[in-house]
Structure formats: structure tokens, C-alpha cells
mmCIF file of C-alpha atoms and ligand atoms in Angstrom:
data_model
loop_
_atom_site.group_PDB
_atom_site.id
_atom_site.type_symbol
_atom_site.label_atom_id
_atom_site.label_comp_id
_atom_site.label_asym_id
_atom_site.label_seq_id
_atom_site.Cartn_x
_atom_site.Cartn_y
_atom_site.Cartn_z
ATOM 1 C CA MET H 57 0.000 0.000 0.000
ATOM 2 C CA ASP H 58 1.262 3.433 -0.847
ATOM 3 C CA PHE H 59 1.585 5.110 2.490
ATOM 4 C CA LYS H 60 2.668 8.667 3.060
ATOM 5 C CA SER H 61 5.301 9.477 5.639
ATOM 6 C CA SER H 62 3.547 9.853 8.963
ATOM 7 C CA ASP H 63 4.695 13.455 9.331
ATOM 8 C CA THR H 64 2.471 14.528 6.462
ATOM 9 C CA ILE H 65 -0.748 13.130 7.897
ATOM 10 C CA PRO H 66 -3.024 15.901 9.112
ATOM 11 C CA GLY H 67 -4.603 14.711 12.305
ATOM 12 C CA PRO H 68 -7.551 16.274 14.101
ATOM 13 C CA ARG H 69 -7.359 20.018 14.645
ATOM 14 C CA THR H 70 -6.660 20.930 18.251
ATOM 15 C CA GLU H 71 -10.329 21.789 18.809
ATOM 16 C CA ASP H 72 -11.377 18.443 17.316
ATOM 17 C CA ARG H 73 -9.460 16.390 19.888
ATOM 18 C CA LEU H 74 -11.470 14.499 22.463
ATOM 19 C CA PRO H 75 -10.622 14.988 26.139
ATOM 20 C CA HIS H 76 -8.641 12.201 27.806
ATOM 21 C CA THR H 77 -11.701 11.532 29.946
ATOM 22 C CA ALA H 78 -13.641 10.239 26.896
ATOM 23 C CA GLU H 79 -14.524 6.742 28.031
ATOM 24 C CA ALA H 80 -17.074 5.338 25.651
ATOM 25 C CA ALA H 81 -18.944 6.075 22.461
ATOM 26 C CA VAL H 82 -22.388 5.284 21.115
ATOM 27 C CA LYS H 83 -23.586 5.444 17.529
ATOM 28 C CA ILE H 84 -26.673 6.265 15.534
ATOM 29 C CA VAL H 85 -27.059 5.339 11.881
ATOM 30 C CA ILE H 86 -28.660 7.632 9.313
ATOM 31 C CA VAL H 87 -29.664 5.458 6.415
ATOM 32 C CA GLY H 88 -31.347 6.269 3.149
ATOM 33 C CA GLY H 89 -31.143 6.099 -0.609
ATOM 34 C CA PHE H 90 -28.801 7.933 -2.939
ATOM 35 C CA GLY H 91 -28.842 11.726 -2.549
ATOM 36 C CA VAL H 92 -31.532 11.814 0.141
ATOM 37 C CA GLY H 93 -29.511 14.119 2.421
ATOM 38 C CA LYS H 94 -27.542 11.782 4.725
ATOM 39 C CA THR H 95 -24.268 13.690 4.510
ATOM 40 C CA THR H 96 -26.047 17.034 4.869
ATOM 41 C CA MET H 97 -27.729 15.831 8.043
ATOM 42 C CA VAL H 98 -24.485 14.502 9.536
ATOM 43 C CA GLY H 99 -22.780 17.801 8.709
ATOM 44 C CA SER H 100 -25.496 20.007 10.145
ATOM 45 C CA VAL H 101 -25.268 18.535 13.656
ATOM 46 C CA SER H 102 -21.640 17.367 13.832
ATOM 47 C CA GLU H 103 -19.106 19.261 15.936
ATOM 48 C CA ILE H 104 -16.356 18.191 13.540
ATOM 49 C CA ARG H 105 -16.229 18.615 9.785
ATOM 50 C CA PRO H 106 -17.738 15.342 8.502
ATOM 51 C CA LEU H 107 -15.128 12.686 7.828
ATOM 52 C CA THR H 108 -15.196 9.651 5.589
ATOM 53 C CA THR H 109 -14.286 6.083 6.377
ATOM 54 C CA GLU H 110 -13.892 3.679 3.526
ATOM 55 C CA GLU H 111 -13.926 -0.012 3.043
ATOM 56 C CA THR H 112 -12.501 -1.816 0.072
ATOM 57 C CA MET H 113 -13.717 -5.133 -1.113
ATOM 58 C CA THR H 114 -13.359 -7.363 -4.054
ATOM 59 C CA GLN H 115 -16.279 -8.538 -6.095
ATOM 60 C CA ALA H 116 -16.143 -11.904 -7.699
ATOM 61 C CA GLY H 117 -18.662 -12.893 -10.326
ATOM 62 C CA ILE H 118 -21.017 -15.386 -8.760
ATOM 63 C CA GLY H 119 -20.994 -17.776 -11.739
ATOM 64 C CA ILE H 120 -20.734 -21.517 -11.574
ATOM 65 C CA ASP H 121 -18.693 -22.994 -8.755
ATOM 66 C CA ASP H 122 -16.106 -24.909 -10.779
ATOM 67 C CA ASN H 123 -15.369 -21.687 -12.531
ATOM 68 C CA TYR H 124 -15.062 -19.729 -9.348
ATOM 69 C CA GLY H 125 -11.321 -19.967 -8.798
ATOM 70 C CA SER H 126 -10.659 -18.234 -12.069
ATOM 71 C CA ALA H 127 -13.342 -15.586 -11.739
ATOM 72 C CA SER H 128 -11.924 -12.120 -12.210
ATOM 73 C CA LYS H 129 -12.103 -9.837 -9.217
ATOM 74 C CA THR H 130 -12.455 -6.091 -9.157
ATOM 75 C CA ALA H 131 -11.903 -3.826 -6.183
ATOM 76 C CA THR H 132 -14.763 -1.615 -5.070
ATOM 77 C CA THR H 133 -14.639 1.088 -2.462
ATOM 78 C CA VAL H 134 -17.639 1.952 -0.367
ATOM 79 C CA ALA H 135 -17.529 5.178 1.621
ATOM 80 C CA MET H 136 -19.466 6.297 4.642
ATOM 81 C CA ASP H 137 -19.572 9.829 6.050
ATOM 82 C CA PHE H 138 -19.717 10.373 9.751
ATOM 83 C CA GLY H 139 -19.776 13.106 12.356
ATOM 84 C CA ARG H 140 -19.462 13.445 16.090
ATOM 85 C CA ILE H 141 -21.277 15.089 19.004
ATOM 86 C CA SER H 142 -19.675 15.194 22.449
ATOM 87 C CA ILE H 143 -22.394 14.411 24.987
ATOM 88 C CA THR H 144 -20.334 14.742 28.168
ATOM 89 C CA ASP H 145 -16.621 14.664 28.966
ATOM 90 C CA GLU H 146 -16.981 10.880 29.144
ATOM 91 C CA LEU H 147 -19.503 10.064 26.413
ATOM 92 C CA VAL H 148 -19.342 10.678 22.665
ATOM 93 C CA LEU H 149 -22.053 10.160 20.049
ATOM 94 C CA TYR H 150 -21.124 9.261 16.467
ATOM 95 C CA LEU H 151 -23.491 9.600 13.513
ATOM 96 C CA PHE H 152 -22.966 7.476 10.415
ATOM 97 C CA GLY H 153 -24.550 8.283 7.071
ATOM 98 C CA THR H 154 -24.911 4.870 5.506
ATOM 99 C CA PRO H 155 -25.878 3.963 1.950
ATOM 100 C CA GLY H 156 -29.193 2.192 1.640
ATOM 101 C CA GLN H 157 -27.891 -0.884 -0.164
ATOM 102 C CA GLU H 158 -27.919 -3.559 2.484
ATOM 103 C CA ARG H 159 -25.379 -5.722 0.694
ATOM 104 C CA PHE H 160 -22.657 -3.325 1.830
ATOM 105 C CA TRP H 161 -23.621 -3.191 5.487
ATOM 106 C CA PHE H 162 -21.554 -6.199 6.532
ATOM 107 C CA LEU H 163 -18.408 -4.251 5.621
ATOM 108 C CA TRP H 164 -18.669 -2.324 8.854
ATOM 109 C CA ASN H 165 -18.881 -5.092 11.378
ATOM 110 C CA GLY H 166 -21.711 -4.458 13.826
ATOM 111 C CA LEU H 167 -22.634 -1.062 12.385
ATOM 112 C CA PHE H 168 -26.361 -1.603 12.841
ATOM 113 C CA GLU H 169 -26.310 -4.276 15.517
ATOM 114 C CA GLY H 170 -24.501 -2.085 18.014
ATOM 115 C CA ALA H 171 -26.211 1.212 17.125
ATOM 116 C CA LEU H 172 -28.667 2.710 19.597
ATOM 117 C CA GLY H 173 -31.059 3.117 16.683
ATOM 118 C CA ALA H 174 -31.442 4.435 13.158
ATOM 119 C CA VAL H 175 -32.970 7.337 11.275
ATOM 120 C CA VAL H 176 -34.467 6.352 7.913
ATOM 121 C CA LEU H 177 -34.310 9.413 5.666
ATOM 122 C CA VAL H 178 -36.882 9.356 2.894
ATOM 123 C CA ASP H 179 -37.582 11.474 -0.156
ATOM 124 C CA THR H 180 -41.236 11.441 -1.242
ATOM 125 C CA ARG H 181 -40.176 11.620 -4.898
ATOM 126 C CA ARG H 182 -38.646 8.162 -4.483
ATOM 127 C CA LEU H 183 -40.386 6.672 -1.496
ATOM 128 C CA GLU H 184 -39.930 3.090 -2.653
ATOM 129 C CA VAL H 185 -36.124 3.195 -2.419
ATOM 130 C CA SER H 186 -36.503 3.220 1.370
ATOM 131 C CA PHE H 187 -38.826 0.202 1.528
ATOM 132 C CA ASP H 188 -36.084 -2.383 1.541
ATOM 133 C CA VAL H 189 -34.008 -0.486 4.097
ATOM 134 C CA MET H 190 -36.935 -0.339 6.501
ATOM 135 C CA GLY H 191 -37.645 -4.044 6.031
ATOM 136 C CA ARG H 192 -34.040 -4.913 6.737
ATOM 137 C CA LEU H 193 -34.024 -2.875 9.945
ATOM 138 C CA GLU H 194 -37.233 -4.596 11.048
ATOM 139 C CA GLU H 195 -35.707 -8.010 10.344
ATOM 140 C CA ARG H 196 -32.629 -7.117 12.374
ATOM 141 C CA GLY H 197 -34.645 -5.642 15.222
ATOM 142 C CA VAL H 198 -33.007 -2.212 14.882
ATOM 143 C CA PRO H 199 -35.363 0.489 16.232
ATOM 144 C CA PHE H 200 -35.820 3.414 13.843
ATOM 145 C CA VAL H 201 -37.774 6.591 13.172
ATOM 146 C CA VAL H 202 -38.644 7.960 9.724
ATOM 147 C CA ALA H 203 -37.648 11.487 8.715
ATOM 148 C CA VAL H 204 -39.050 12.962 5.516
ATOM 149 C CA ASN H 205 -36.483 15.321 4.005
ATOM 150 C CA THR H 206 -38.658 17.848 2.228
ATOM 151 C CA PHE H 207 -37.245 18.884 -1.112
ATOM 152 C CA PRO H 208 -39.084 21.789 -2.779
ATOM 153 C CA ASP H 209 -40.346 19.836 -5.791
ATOM 154 C CA ALA H 210 -41.286 16.715 -3.821
ATOM 155 C CA PRO H 211 -44.925 15.658 -3.515
ATOM 156 C CA ARG H 212 -46.459 16.439 -0.120
ATOM 157 C CA TYR H 213 -48.589 13.742 1.418
ATOM 158 C CA PRO H 214 -50.547 13.984 4.646
ATOM 159 C CA MET H 215 -48.627 12.194 7.403
ATOM 160 C CA ALA H 216 -51.426 9.647 7.850
ATOM 161 C CA GLU H 217 -51.179 8.734 4.194
ATOM 162 C CA LEU H 218 -47.398 8.355 4.436
ATOM 163 C CA ARG H 219 -47.761 6.210 7.537
ATOM 164 C CA THR H 220 -50.152 3.930 5.693
ATOM 165 C CA ALA H 221 -47.944 3.805 2.616
ATOM 166 C CA LEU H 222 -44.894 2.928 4.717
ATOM 167 C CA ASP H 223 -46.959 0.467 6.790
ATOM 168 C CA LEU H 224 -45.584 2.057 9.945
ATOM 169 C CA PRO H 225 -47.054 0.960 13.258
ATOM 170 C CA GLU H 226 -48.612 3.790 15.264
ATOM 171 C CA GLU H 227 -45.756 3.915 17.787
ATOM 172 C CA ILE H 228 -42.994 4.538 15.250
ATOM 173 C CA PRO H 229 -42.492 8.300 14.858
ATOM 174 C CA ILE H 230 -42.506 9.905 11.426
ATOM 175 C CA LEU H 231 -41.702 13.583 10.966
ATOM 176 C CA ASP H 232 -40.811 16.206 8.375
ATOM 177 C CA CYS H 233 -37.375 17.763 8.401
ATOM 178 C CA ASP H 234 -34.987 20.014 6.552
ATOM 179 C CA VAL H 235 -31.632 18.367 7.130
ATOM 180 C CA ARG H 236 -29.766 21.531 6.121
ATOM 181 C CA ARG H 237 -30.902 23.122 9.368
ATOM 182 C CA ARG H 238 -29.149 22.087 12.556
ATOM 183 C CA ALA H 239 -32.266 22.554 14.700
ATOM 184 C CA SER H 240 -34.313 20.366 12.383
ATOM 185 C CA SER H 241 -31.703 17.590 12.303
ATOM 186 C CA ARG H 242 -31.392 17.792 16.069
ATOM 187 C CA ASP H 243 -35.190 17.418 16.397
ATOM 188 C CA VAL H 244 -34.994 14.227 14.344
ATOM 189 C CA LEU H 245 -32.307 12.834 16.647
ATOM 190 C CA MET H 246 -34.298 13.878 19.727
ATOM 191 C CA THR H 247 -37.365 12.129 18.319
ATOM 192 C CA LEU H 248 -35.325 8.957 17.884
ATOM 193 C CA MET H 249 -33.978 9.223 21.444
ATOM 194 C CA ARG H 250 -37.451 9.771 22.912
ATOM 195 C CA PHE H 251 -38.691 6.762 20.956
ATOM 196 C CA LEU H 252 -35.807 4.618 22.272
ATOM 197 C CA HIS H 253 -36.563 5.871 25.755
ATOM 198 C CA SER H 254 -40.206 4.838 25.448
ATOM 199 C CA LEU H 255 -39.091 1.387 24.262
ATOM 200 C CA ALA H 256 -36.776 1.129 27.268
ATOM 201 C CA LEU H 257 -39.627 2.035 29.611
ATOM 202 C CA LYS H 258 -41.843 -0.575 27.991
ATOM 203 C CA GLY H 259 -39.074 -3.169 28.187
ATOM 204 C CA ALA H 260 -38.576 -2.439 31.865
ATOM 205 C CA LEU H 261 -42.286 -2.965 32.533
ATOM 206 C CA THR H 262 -42.548 -6.383 30.917
ATOM 207 C CA MET M 32 -51.717 11.007 -6.361
ATOM 208 C CA THR M 33 -51.156 8.244 -3.832
ATOM 209 C CA PRO M 34 -47.720 7.091 -2.759
ATOM 210 C CA PRO M 35 -46.445 3.553 -3.420
ATOM 211 C CA ARG M 36 -46.985 1.109 -0.569
ATOM 212 C CA ARG M 37 -44.778 -1.288 1.312
ATOM 213 C CA GLN M 38 -45.441 -4.117 3.747
ATOM 214 C CA ARG M 39 -43.736 -4.224 7.113
ATOM 215 C CA ARG M 40 -41.543 -7.175 8.044
ATOM 216 C CA SER M 41 -41.030 -8.953 11.334
ATOM 217 C CA PRO M 42 -37.745 -9.834 13.028
ATOM 218 C CA GLY M 43 -36.064 -12.509 10.944
ATOM 219 C CA PRO M 44 -36.047 -16.125 12.142
ATOM 220 C CA GLY M 45 -32.818 -17.078 13.872
ATOM 221 C CA ARG M 46 -31.607 -13.538 13.748
ATOM 222 C CA PRO M 47 -31.258 -12.256 17.290
ATOM 223 C CA ALA M 48 -32.454 -8.724 17.786
ATOM 224 C CA ALA M 49 -29.121 -7.588 19.164
ATOM 225 C CA PRO M 50 -26.289 -8.009 18.888
ATOM 226 C CA ALA M 51 -26.212 -10.191 15.792
ATOM 227 C CA PRO M 52 -23.189 -11.885 14.274
ATOM 228 C CA ASP M 53 -21.751 -10.092 11.291
ATOM 229 C CA ASP M 54 -23.049 -10.825 7.868
ATOM 230 C CA ALA M 55 -19.799 -11.341 6.066
ATOM 231 C CA PRO M 56 -20.304 -13.867 3.334
ATOM 232 C CA THR M 57 -18.084 -16.888 3.713
ATOM 233 C CA PRO M 58 -15.248 -16.791 1.210
ATOM 234 C CA ASP M 59 -14.968 -20.552 0.883
ATOM 235 C CA GLY M 60 -18.165 -21.504 -0.886
ATOM 236 C CA ALA M 61 -19.869 -22.585 2.335
ATOM 237 C CA PRO M 62 -23.667 -22.573 2.199
ATOM 238 C CA ALA M 63 -24.979 -19.063 1.763
ATOM 239 C CA LYS M 64 -26.522 -17.528 4.841
ATOM 240 C CA GLU M 65 -30.020 -16.201 4.784
ATOM 241 C CA GLY M 66 -30.306 -12.907 2.964
ATOM 242 C CA GLU M 67 -27.240 -13.542 0.907
ATOM 243 C CA VAL M 68 -29.069 -15.211 -1.904
ATOM 244 C CA ARG M 69 -30.211 -11.952 -3.406
ATOM 245 C CA ASN M 70 -26.687 -10.616 -3.694
ATOM 246 C CA PRO M 71 -25.733 -10.324 -7.325
ATOM 247 C CA GLU M 72 -22.058 -10.874 -6.567
ATOM 248 C CA ARG M 73 -19.854 -12.177 -3.820
ATOM 249 C CA LEU M 74 -18.211 -9.562 -1.679
ATOM 250 C CA PHE M 75 -14.992 -9.892 0.257
ATOM 251 C CA VAL M 76 -13.226 -7.466 2.493
ATOM 252 C CA ILE M 77 -9.608 -7.010 1.513
ATOM 253 C CA GLY M 78 -7.426 -8.714 4.089
ATOM 254 C CA GLY M 79 -10.447 -10.482 5.486
ATOM 255 C CA GLU M 80 -9.906 -13.764 3.675
ATOM 256 C CA GLY M 81 -8.608 -16.542 5.900
ATOM 257 C CA GLY M 82 -6.770 -13.908 7.897
ATOM 258 C CA GLY M 83 -5.456 -14.433 11.389
ATOM 259 C CA GLU M 84 -7.028 -13.400 14.645
ATOM 260 C CA ARG M 85 -8.629 -9.972 14.688
ATOM 261 C CA ALA M 86 -9.314 -8.002 17.786
ATOM 262 C CA ASP M 87 -12.994 -7.225 18.378
ATOM 263 C CA ILE M 88 -12.965 -3.630 17.185
ATOM 264 C CA ASP M 89 -15.954 -1.427 16.459
ATOM 265 C CA LEU M 90 -16.055 1.740 14.335
ATOM 266 C CA VAL M 91 -16.527 3.722 17.552
ATOM 267 C CA THR M 92 -14.086 1.901 19.803
ATOM 268 C CA LEU M 93 -11.960 4.705 21.262
ATOM 269 C CA ILE M 94 -8.218 4.193 20.890
ATOM 270 C CA VAL M 95 -5.581 5.846 23.064
ATOM 271 C CA ALA M 96 -1.818 5.484 22.658
ATOM 272 C CA ARG M 97 0.005 4.101 25.690
ATOM 273 C CA ALA M 98 3.502 4.842 24.459
ATOM 274 C CA ASP M 99 5.474 6.736 21.861
ATOM 275 C CA PRO M 100 6.070 4.848 18.617
ATOM 276 C CA PRO M 101 8.988 2.426 19.126
ATOM 277 C CA VAL M 102 11.804 2.523 16.566
ATOM 278 C CA SER M 103 10.560 -0.812 15.267
ATOM 279 C CA ALA M 104 7.143 0.624 14.355
ATOM 280 C CA THR M 105 6.085 0.632 10.700
ATOM 281 C CA PRO M 106 5.168 4.042 9.203
ATOM 282 C CA GLU M 107 1.470 3.149 9.484
ATOM 283 C CA GLN M 108 1.825 2.143 13.125
ATOM 284 C CA ALA M 109 3.822 5.278 13.952
ATOM 285 C CA ALA M 110 1.233 7.501 12.261
ATOM 286 C CA LEU M 111 -1.598 5.789 14.081
ATOM 287 C CA LEU M 112 0.139 6.101 17.456
ATOM 288 C CA ARG M 113 0.729 9.815 16.906
ATOM 289 C CA LEU M 114 -2.913 10.381 15.960
ATOM 290 C CA CYS M 115 -4.276 8.812 19.108
ATOM 291 C CA ALA M 116 -2.200 10.662 21.656
ATOM 292 C CA ALA M 117 -5.704 11.774 22.709
ATOM 293 C CA PRO M 118 -8.637 9.314 22.384
ATOM 294 C CA LEU M 119 -9.859 8.852 18.825
ATOM 295 C CA SER M 120 -12.446 6.483 17.349
ATOM 296 C CA VAL M 121 -11.410 3.811 14.882
ATOM 297 C CA ALA M 122 -13.606 5.546 12.286
ATOM 298 C CA GLU M 123 -11.627 8.779 12.736
ATOM 299 C CA LEU M 124 -8.326 6.874 12.538
ATOM 300 C CA SER M 125 -9.506 5.323 9.268
ATOM 301 C CA ALA M 126 -10.468 8.768 7.933
ATOM 302 C CA TYR M 127 -7.269 10.578 8.920
ATOM 303 C CA LEU M 128 -5.004 7.731 7.798
ATOM 304 C CA SER M 129 -7.001 7.238 4.558
ATOM 305 C CA LEU M 130 -6.952 3.527 5.257
ATOM 306 C CA PRO M 131 -9.925 1.145 5.009
ATOM 307 C CA PHE M 132 -11.576 0.190 8.293
ATOM 308 C CA SER M 133 -10.434 -3.433 7.923
ATOM 309 C CA VAL M 134 -6.798 -2.370 7.479
ATOM 310 C CA VAL M 135 -6.968 -0.173 10.586
ATOM 311 C CA THR M 136 -8.422 -3.141 12.472
ATOM 312 C CA VAL M 137 -5.443 -5.288 11.482
ATOM 313 C CA LEU M 138 -2.998 -2.536 12.534
ATOM 314 C CA LEU M 139 -4.772 -2.164 15.868
ATOM 315 C CA THR M 140 -4.767 -5.898 16.531
ATOM 316 C CA ASP M 141 -0.947 -5.822 16.470
ATOM 317 C CA LEU M 142 -0.707 -2.612 18.504
ATOM 318 C CA LEU M 143 -3.077 -4.002 21.138
ATOM 319 C CA ALA M 144 -1.040 -7.212 21.378
ATOM 320 C CA ALA M 145 2.123 -5.118 21.822
ATOM 321 C CA GLU M 146 0.309 -3.057 24.480
ATOM 322 C CA LEU M 147 1.079 0.139 22.605
ATOM 323 C CA VAL M 148 -2.561 1.234 22.560
ATOM 324 C CA GLN M 149 -5.571 0.948 24.818
ATOM 325 C CA ALA M 150 -9.067 0.287 23.435
ATOM 326 C CA ARG M 151 -12.184 1.688 25.128
ATOM 327 C CA ALA M 152 -15.151 -0.406 24.062
ATOM 328 C CA PRO M 153 -18.333 1.296 22.816
ATOM 329 C CA ILE M 154 -21.689 1.028 24.513
ATOM 330 C CA VAL M 155 -23.835 -1.109 22.234
ATOM 331 C CA ARG M 156 -27.593 -1.479 22.067
ATOM 332 C CA GLN M 157 -29.063 -3.788 24.689
ATOM 333 C CA LYS M 158 -32.369 -5.648 24.584
ATOM 334 C CA VAL M 159 -33.543 -3.286 27.288
ATOM 335 C CA ALA M 160 -31.703 -0.027 26.818
ATOM 336 C CA ASP M 161 -30.083 1.744 29.735
ATOM 337 C CA ARG M 162 -32.396 4.679 30.419
ATOM 338 C CA ASN M 163 -29.691 6.716 32.110
ATOM 339 C CA LEU M 164 -27.604 6.455 28.958
ATOM 340 C CA LEU M 165 -30.513 7.534 26.735
ATOM 341 C CA GLU M 166 -31.279 10.444 29.040
ATOM 342 C CA ALA M 167 -27.651 11.552 28.964
ATOM 343 C CA VAL M 168 -27.690 11.550 25.162
ATOM 344 C CA MET M 169 -30.953 13.537 25.101
ATOM 345 C CA HIS M 170 -29.506 16.056 27.497
ATOM 346 C CA GLY M 171 -26.418 16.410 25.309
ATOM 347 C CA LEU M 172 -28.511 16.906 22.163
ATOM 348 C CA GLN M 173 -30.615 19.569 23.850
ATOM 349 C CA LYS M 174 -27.480 21.681 24.281
ATOM 350 C CA LEU M 175 -26.786 21.666 20.541
HETATM 351 N N1 LIG Y 515 -33.705 21.669 -1.074
HETATM 352 C C1 LIG Y 515 -33.105 20.820 -0.281
HETATM 353 N N2 LIG Y 515 -31.943 20.283 -0.695
HETATM 354 C C2 LIG Y 515 -31.318 19.406 0.112
HETATM 355 C C3 LIG Y 515 -31.855 19.044 1.350
HETATM 356 N N3 LIG Y 515 -31.039 18.130 1.910
HETATM 357 C C4 LIG Y 515 -30.038 17.931 1.062
HETATM 358 N N4 LIG Y 515 -30.175 18.704 -0.043
HETATM 359 C C5 LIG Y 515 -29.277 18.718 -1.192
HETATM 360 O O1 LIG Y 515 -29.376 17.448 -1.816
HETATM 361 C C6 LIG Y 515 -28.111 17.022 -2.279
HETATM 362 C C7 LIG Y 515 -27.786 15.656 -1.736
HETATM 363 O O2 LIG Y 515 -27.578 15.711 -0.333
HETATM 364 P P1 LIG Y 515 -26.515 14.791 0.404
HETATM 365 O O3 LIG Y 515 -26.507 15.172 1.828
HETATM 366 O O4 LIG Y 515 -25.219 14.771 -0.305
HETATM 367 O O5 LIG Y 515 -27.196 13.373 0.247
HETATM 368 P P2 LIG Y 515 -26.601 11.932 0.582
HETATM 369 O O6 LIG Y 515 -27.739 11.121 1.058
HETATM 370 O O7 LIG Y 515 -25.423 12.042 1.474
HETATM 371 O O8 LIG Y 515 -26.145 11.457 -0.847
HETATM 372 P P3 LIG Y 515 -25.215 10.228 -1.265
HETATM 373 O O9 LIG Y 515 -24.166 10.097 -0.198
HETATM 374 O O10 LIG Y 515 -24.671 10.627 -2.586
HETATM 375 O O11 LIG Y 515 -26.122 9.054 -1.355
HETATM 376 C C8 LIG Y 515 -27.115 18.095 -1.870
HETATM 377 O O12 LIG Y 515 -26.867 18.918 -2.976
HETATM 378 C C9 LIG Y 515 -27.842 18.841 -0.767
HETATM 379 O O13 LIG Y 515 -27.442 20.196 -0.689
HETATM 380 C C10 LIG Y 515 -33.083 19.676 1.757
HETATM 381 O O14 LIG Y 515 -33.605 19.423 2.847
HETATM 382 N N5 LIG Y 515 -33.660 20.534 0.904
HETATM 383 MG MG1 LIG Y 516 -23.451 11.264 1.247
#
């Protein structure tokens, strides 16, 4: 691997360093289709400039098994943007903007399994691209809320109609947002946290 | 105009709610796991094929250096050790080093074995979430 001399690597800016007391981190996943506003949302609430982590994999044609050894492989890179919010001197929250294609999720071991929960970002011009994502989260038991990123030319549906279309149970929150605005993105995250809190209360009662 | 409609799904059979094992396809032609069938191609992580032991490292495991880079350190190891003089998540290390997550994991496995870094494990989702933790996060978000 072509690796630059370590002196040339720009690390975090002084103000982006975590205190030595930082003990543990939690994560939330923001998942949605291409161009739905994941990176914008991460950027609007993050205390650091959003960063990108990558994973590289090889793809081998699935063909017939006896042919497999000779199948040509190509390298593919999948990128994921993320940001950070310091909660206390001990606790840090990370937000990951994750592509909707589930076949890439395994690349980041435990990304969804360990997350507190997920935000499914949807665009009403292409509602159906989020169907599979939501199904996958349900299958994996990952709690999520739905945030509708309102683009100017997108069709507006009454919330009840959207809830029916998305087949969302009554308890799962769905809300409008403008991910370019910090306050709006924060409201989405707060809605997710309140939902998780209500699940925790319910779990404690049973 | 009415929107398209979907149908909700239930938690998959044999798939524990949390935490689940990773979904990495097996590289050796073993029977495909559930959900893999739809994949149009086989996917492998570089360096993940038949590799040795890997430390259990999450994207948000916080890494702190315990020592200065020894003279024997590779350039990658030395760069990583300098970056985490203060705690830094594995995701941030991957971003600053411009190295894939899996490669950083391999580097960290060696550094952990050599006791050159300390790893602070993340708090992962539990079946019944810790309410104090959720309340702390809400409080932190309110300050934004
Ligand atoms: N009008 C409007 N534009 C938005 C909004 N959110 C995002 N955009 C724009 O939509 C484009 C895509 O947003 P991104 O945040 O890059 O979306 P993404 O989901 O990260 O996209 P990919 O990573 O490419 O899948 C950008 O040009 C944004 O400026 C919004 O709420 N309203
Ligand atoms: Mg993006």
C-alpha cells in the first residue's frame, strides 16, 4: 500500500481532539437512498467537519462454482460519512450516514447491531427506495424513526397517508425535516432518542 | 396522487435482535446464509480472507496510545500512534489515515497485542436499553 510518511498526515485540529476523559462512544445510523440528504444531516449537527471512512472489497462474479477460482475480481470502495457530538466529557455520540444498499452493510462489522437506533431518511419523490431499508431494519430488530427530508419539488402527502404507505405501526415516529438546518436535524435525533426511551420504559415494565 | 406502498416485516427467524453476528459472506463456498441469496455478486473485504485473529474492534471503539512509537514501528503504526495521543475512534483513525476500516483493524490488533494502545469499548444497544444512557444523550442533544 502506498503510504505517506507519517509526518504529512493531518490529524484532528486541536479543537477536534477528544478529552482524555472520553470513556465510551455510542452510535446512531442515518440510512437512506442515494442523494436523500444523509451527509447534509451529519454535517449540520456534527461538531467536527464530517469525515469519511472507507472499506474496500473485491467482487467476484457469482458464476458456476467450478469456474469460481478463475473468476476475475475487481476492487470496489464503499464510503461512509460520519460526524461526532460530544455528549459529556466521558460520552461521545457518532453519527454514520450509511448507503441504503444492504449488501454493503456487513463491511462495517456491527454497524447496525450495536447502534442505539437508526434514522431512515426518505424522499417522497422516491419513497420506494426506502422500503427495503426499513424491512431490513425490522428483520434485524433495529429500532428506527422515519424522517421525511422535504425537497421543494417533492410531492407532499398527509402524514397519515405516508404512515399507511410505509406500513408504519402507530408507535414509530414519522416527521418532516430540513436536514440543512441544525435545529431540524437535532429534532430528528431527539425524536429517535425519545422513541428509544419509550421502548426502554416498555421493556422495563414487561 | 397516492404514494407507493410497502409491507412491514417482522424480526427474521434465527436472527437475534441484538447483537447479531456479522453478515460477512463466507469466502470458501460454504452454504450461503439467509439474505445472501439476493446478492448479485460475492463480496470480500480485503485482508479479510482466511486472515489471522482480529481483535474485536468497532467503528466507535476509542483508541488511546500508551507509548510513543517504538523505533521498530512501521510508518502506518507510527502515524496511528501519533494520531491517538488523545482518544480517537477507529472511524476517525480510518479517515485521517485514509486507510480502510479493515486495514486499521489489522494494525490495531498488532498494537493491542504489543500493548502500545488501549481500546475503550463502545456502549452497544441492549435488549432493554439503559435509560440513564438515553437520558444523557438527550440532554447532550438539547445543548446543541
Ligand atoms: N432543497 C433541499 N436540498 C437538500 C436538502 N437536503 C439535502 N439537499 C441537497 O441534496 C443534495 C444531496 O444531499 P446529500 O446530503 O449529499 O445526500 P446523501 O444522502 O449524502 O447522498 P449520497 O451520499 O450521494 O447518497 C445536496 O446537494 C444537498 O445540498 C433539503 O432538505 N432541501
Ligand atoms: Mg453522502
